[in-house]
Coordinates of C-alpha atoms in Angstrom, one line a residue:
M1 CA 57.6 -0.9 -54.4
H2 CA 59.0 -0.5 -50.9
S3 CA 56.3 -1.8 -48.5
T4 CA 56.5 -0.8 -44.9
A5 CA 54.4 -1.0 -41.7
E6 CA 54.8 -0.2 -38.0
T7 CA 54.7 -2.5 -35.0
L8 CA 53.7 -2.1 -31.4
A9 CA 54.8 -4.4 -28.5
I10 CA 52.6 -5.1 -25.4
E11 CA 54.7 -6.9 -22.8
G12 CA 54.3 -7.8 -19.1
P13 CA 52.3 -10.1 -16.8
D14 CA 49.1 -8.3 -17.7
A15 CA 49.7 -8.0 -21.4
L16 CA 46.9 -10.4 -22.4
A17 CA 44.4 -9.1 -19.9
F18 CA 45.1 -5.5 -21.0
A19 CA 44.7 -6.4 -24.7
Q20 CA 41.5 -8.3 -24.0
S21 CA 40.0 -5.3 -22.3
Q22 CA 40.9 -2.8 -25.1
F23 CA 40.7 -4.6 -28.4
S24 CA 37.6 -5.9 -30.2
N25 CA 39.1 -9.3 -31.0
N26 CA 39.1 -12.2 -28.5
V27 CA 42.7 -12.2 -27.4
A28 CA 42.0 -14.7 -24.6
T29 CA 41.5 -17.5 -27.2
L30 CA 44.8 -16.9 -28.9
A31 CA 47.6 -19.5 -28.4
D32 CA 51.3 -18.9 -28.3
G33 CA 52.8 -18.7 -31.8
R34 CA 49.6 -17.7 -33.4
W35 CA 48.1 -14.4 -34.7
Q36 CA 44.6 -13.0 -35.3
F37 CA 43.1 -9.9 -36.8
G38 CA 42.3 -7.3 -34.3
A39 CA 41.0 -3.7 -34.0
W40 CA 40.8 -0.9 -31.5
L41 CA 37.6 1.1 -31.6
D42 CA 36.4 4.3 -30.1
A43 CA 33.3 4.6 -27.9
Q44 CA 31.1 5.1 -31.0
G45 CA 32.4 1.8 -32.5
R46 CA 34.5 3.4 -35.2
V47 CA 37.7 1.7 -36.1
R48 CA 40.7 3.6 -34.8
S49 CA 43.3 1.0 -35.6
L50 CA 43.4 -2.3 -37.5
F51 CA 46.2 -4.9 -37.0
H52 CA 47.5 -8.4 -36.9
L53 CA 47.9 -9.3 -33.3
A54 CA 50.6 -12.0 -32.7
R55 CA 51.0 -13.8 -29.4
L56 CA 54.8 -14.5 -29.1
D57 CA 54.4 -16.0 -25.6
G58 CA 52.4 -15.6 -22.4
Q59 CA 53.7 -12.1 -21.7
R60 CA 54.5 -10.7 -25.2
L61 CA 52.1 -9.5 -27.9
L62 CA 53.2 -7.9 -31.2
L63 CA 50.8 -5.8 -33.3
L64 CA 51.6 -5.3 -37.0
L65 CA 49.5 -2.3 -37.9
R66 CA 47.5 -2.4 -41.1
G67 CA 47.9 1.4 -41.5
G68 CA 48.5 4.1 -39.0
K69 CA 51.3 5.2 -36.6
A70 CA 52.4 2.9 -33.8
S71 CA 53.6 5.9 -31.7
T72 CA 50.1 7.5 -31.8
L73 CA 48.5 4.2 -30.8
V74 CA 50.9 3.8 -27.9
E75 CA 50.2 7.3 -26.6
E76 CA 46.4 6.7 -26.7
L77 CA 46.6 3.2 -25.1
R78 CA 48.7 4.4 -22.2
R79 CA 45.8 6.4 -21.0
Y80 CA 44.1 3.1 -20.1
V81 CA 47.0 1.3 -18.5
F82 CA 46.2 2.4 -14.9
R83 CA 47.7 -0.3 -12.6
S84 CA 48.1 -2.9 -15.3
R85 CA 51.6 -4.4 -15.3
V86 CA 52.3 -3.8 -19.0
T87 CA 54.9 -2.0 -21.1
L88 CA 53.8 -0.5 -24.4
S89 CA 56.5 0.4 -27.0
A90 CA 56.3 1.6 -30.6
H91 CA 58.9 0.1 -32.9
A92 CA 60.6 1.8 -35.9
T93 CA 59.0 1.3 -39.3
H94 CA 59.7 -2.2 -40.6
S95 CA 59.9 -3.4 -44.2
I96 CA 57.3 -6.0 -45.2
S97 CA 58.2 -8.7 -47.7
H98 CA 56.2 -11.4 -49.4
G99 CA 57.3 -14.8 -48.0
E100 CA 56.7 -18.5 -48.7
A101 CA 53.4 -20.2 -47.9
L102 CA 52.7 -20.7 -44.2
P103 CA 49.5 -22.0 -42.6
M104 CA 47.0 -19.3 -41.7
F105 CA 47.5 -17.7 -38.3
V106 CA 51.0 -19.3 -37.7
V107 CA 53.7 -17.0 -36.3
Q108 CA 57.3 -18.1 -37.2
C109 CA 60.3 -16.4 -35.7
V110 CA 63.7 -17.2 -37.3
D111 CA 66.9 -15.2 -37.0
G112 CA 65.2 -12.0 -36.0
T113 CA 62.6 -12.1 -38.8
I114 CA 59.0 -12.6 -37.9
A115 CA 56.7 -14.2 -40.5
L116 CA 52.9 -14.3 -40.3
G117 CA 51.3 -17.2 -42.0
C118 CA 48.6 -16.2 -44.5
G119 CA 47.9 -19.5 -46.2
G120 CA 49.2 -19.3 -49.7
H121 CA 51.9 -16.8 -48.6
S122 CA 53.3 -15.1 -45.6
M123 CA 54.2 -11.5 -44.5
R124 CA 57.8 -11.2 -43.4
I125 CA 58.6 -8.4 -41.0
I126 CA 62.2 -7.4 -41.7
D127 CA 64.6 -4.6 -40.7
D128 CA 66.3 -4.1 -44.0
A129 CA 65.1 -2.4 -47.2
G130 CA 64.7 -5.7 -49.1
S131 CA 60.9 -5.4 -49.1
D132 CA 58.3 -6.0 -51.9
D133 CA 54.6 -5.7 -52.3
G134 CA 53.9 -9.3 -53.5
W135 CA 51.6 -9.8 -50.5
R136 CA 49.2 -7.0 -51.5
L137 CA 47.3 -8.6 -54.3
P138 CA 46.4 -11.9 -52.6
Q139 CA 45.3 -9.9 -49.5
V140 CA 43.2 -7.6 -51.6
R141 CA 41.5 -10.7 -53.1
E142 CA 40.9 -12.1 -49.6
G143 CA 39.3 -8.9 -48.5
W144 CA 41.8 -7.9 -45.9
P145 CA 41.6 -4.1 -45.6
W146 CA 44.6 -1.8 -45.0
L147 CA 43.6 1.6 -43.7
P148 CA 44.9 4.7 -45.5
V149 CA 46.0 7.4 -43.0
D150 CA 43.1 9.8 -43.7
A151 CA 40.4 7.1 -43.2
S152 CA 41.7 5.6 -40.0
T153 CA 38.8 6.9 -37.8
A154 CA 36.0 6.8 -40.5
W155 CA 34.7 3.3 -40.6
L156 CA 32.4 1.1 -38.5
P157 CA 33.1 -2.6 -38.4
P158 CA 30.6 -3.7 -41.0
A159 CA 32.2 -1.4 -43.6
L160 CA 35.5 -3.3 -43.2
S161 CA 34.1 -6.8 -42.9
L162 CA 35.5 -7.2 -39.4
Y163 CA 33.0 -9.8 -38.3
R164 CA 34.1 -12.0 -41.2
L165 CA 37.7 -11.6 -40.1
H166 CA 36.8 -12.4 -36.5
A167 CA 38.3 -9.0 -35.6
A168 CA 35.1 -7.9 -33.8
A169 CA 34.0 -10.4 -31.2
L170 CA 30.4 -10.8 -30.0
D171 CA 31.2 -13.4 -27.3
K172 CA 33.7 -11.7 -25.0
G173 CA 33.4 -9.1 -22.2
C174 CA 33.2 -5.3 -22.6
Y175 CA 35.6 -3.3 -24.7
P176 CA 35.4 0.2 -26.2
G177 CA 32.6 0.3 -28.8
Q178 CA 31.3 -3.2 -27.9
E179 CA 27.6 -2.1 -27.6
I180 CA 27.7 -0.5 -31.1
V181 CA 29.4 -3.7 -32.5
A182 CA 26.6 -5.9 -31.1
R183 CA 23.8 -3.5 -32.2
L184 CA 25.1 -3.3 -35.8
H185 CA 25.5 -7.1 -36.0
Y186 CA 22.1 -8.1 -34.6
R187 CA 20.0 -5.2 -35.9
G188 CA 21.9 -4.4 -39.1
G189 CA 21.1 -1.1 -40.8
H190 CA 24.6 -0.1 -41.8
K191 CA 24.6 1.0 -45.5
R192 CA 28.3 0.8 -46.4
H193 CA 30.3 -2.4 -47.1
L194 CA 33.6 -3.7 -48.3
H195 CA 34.1 -4.6 -52.0
R196 CA 36.9 -5.7 -54.3
V197 CA 36.9 -3.6 -57.4
A198 CA 38.7 -3.4 -60.7
L199 CA 40.0 0.1 -61.8
S200 CA 40.9 1.2 -65.3
R201 CA 43.9 3.2 -64.0
V202 CA 46.1 3.5 -60.9
M203 CA 44.6 5.6 -58.1
P204 CA 46.3 6.5 -54.8
D205 CA 45.2 4.6 -51.6
G206 CA 42.6 6.6 -49.8
T207 CA 41.2 8.3 -52.9
T208 CA 37.5 9.2 -52.7
L209 CA 35.8 8.6 -56.0
H210 CA 32.7 10.5 -57.1
V211 CA 30.0 9.9 -59.7
D212 CA 28.0 12.9 -60.9
G213 CA 29.4 14.9 -58.1
N214 CA 28.3 12.5 -55.4
E215 CA 30.7 10.4 -53.2
A216 CA 30.6 6.9 -54.5
A217 CA 33.5 4.9 -53.0
Q218 CA 36.7 5.3 -51.0
L219 CA 39.7 3.2 -51.9
L220 CA 41.5 1.6 -49.0
Q221 CA 44.3 -0.1 -50.8
T222 CA 45.3 -0.9 -54.4
A223 CA 47.3 -3.7 -56.0
H224 CA 48.5 -4.1 -59.6
D225 CA 49.0 -7.4 -61.5
N226 CA 50.4 -7.4 -65.1
E227 CA 47.7 -9.9 -66.2
A228 CA 44.7 -9.0 -64.0
G229 CA 45.2 -5.2 -64.1
I230 CA 44.5 -2.9 -61.1
E231 CA 42.4 -4.2 -58.2
A232 CA 41.5 -2.4 -55.0
L233 CA 39.5 -2.8 -51.8
A234 CA 36.9 -0.1 -51.5
V235 CA 34.1 0.9 -49.2
L236 CA 30.9 1.5 -51.3
G237 CA 27.5 2.6 -50.3
D238 CA 24.9 -0.2 -50.7
D239 CA 22.8 1.8 -53.2
F240 CA 25.8 2.6 -55.4
A241 CA 27.1 -1.0 -55.2
A242 CA 23.7 -2.3 -56.4
R243 CA 23.9 0.2 -59.3
V244 CA 27.4 -0.9 -60.3
A245 CA 26.6 -4.6 -59.9
H246 CA 24.2 -4.3 -62.9
A247 CA 26.7 -2.5 -65.1
S248 CA 29.9 -3.5 -66.9
G249 CA 31.6 -0.5 -65.4
I250 CA 30.9 3.0 -64.0
D251 CA 32.9 6.0 -65.0
T252 CA 33.9 8.2 -62.1
D253 CA 34.5 11.9 -62.0
E254 CA 38.1 11.3 -61.3
G255 CA 38.6 9.6 -64.7
A256 CA 38.8 6.0 -63.6
Q257 CA 36.2 3.3 -64.5
L258 CA 35.2 1.1 -61.6
R259 CA 33.8 -2.4 -61.7
I260 CA 32.8 -4.7 -58.8
L261 CA 34.6 -8.0 -58.6
A262 CA 33.4 -9.3 -55.2
G263 CA 31.7 -8.0 -52.1
W264 CA 31.3 -8.9 -48.4
P265 CA 28.1 -8.2 -46.6
D266 CA 29.6 -7.8 -43.2

């Protein structure tokens, strides 16, 4: 499988301050040569973009988008630049390859290739077509969502487990959607959460599954293993998840059986 993703560069003397004011992650705590999960939310707290944010140095940030178009994100962010001394640029689509193990959150730059350390593996951002999808299954099992195009503005942070990933900070200044993030965290009440599920057959990323005509789950990303079968990250309603948890599997209207393997409450 040919795995690709898009990147966005934020450069200039005010790069860190601009990112800190716009994104839900705490960019100010990030050291050179490190990355963290991040998100850009709308005023209603919905996730517009999800990404790895790497700090290359004091004036250069690189975002590897976990779904979505870098050119669209650049156009939208430029509306908020005002007098900030920053340059935003969308890069051409890159190939993504599974790499050797690197410590979590380390950024390694060698001969024009950037590798993001993910613990037992790394994601290598390369410019040729020699990509693979070996990184997908371990990241599905870690609960790291990848947003399908048609779901990029649908989810609130609890549905994607952004608090667990430290991609939605509660201890930094204002940013778009910050009040909603805090309210959902401290008061709760959100009824949709992230799960890892097993599927009886391959389904496209972004597929909405139904049971008895009712929406039951939306698949974010899928991965296939010859031994383990087909696994996916999916957003499930809490009531449906409770029903599935007490069953060996649920048949969906789309002809795939679904079984919960793990879940994350926030």
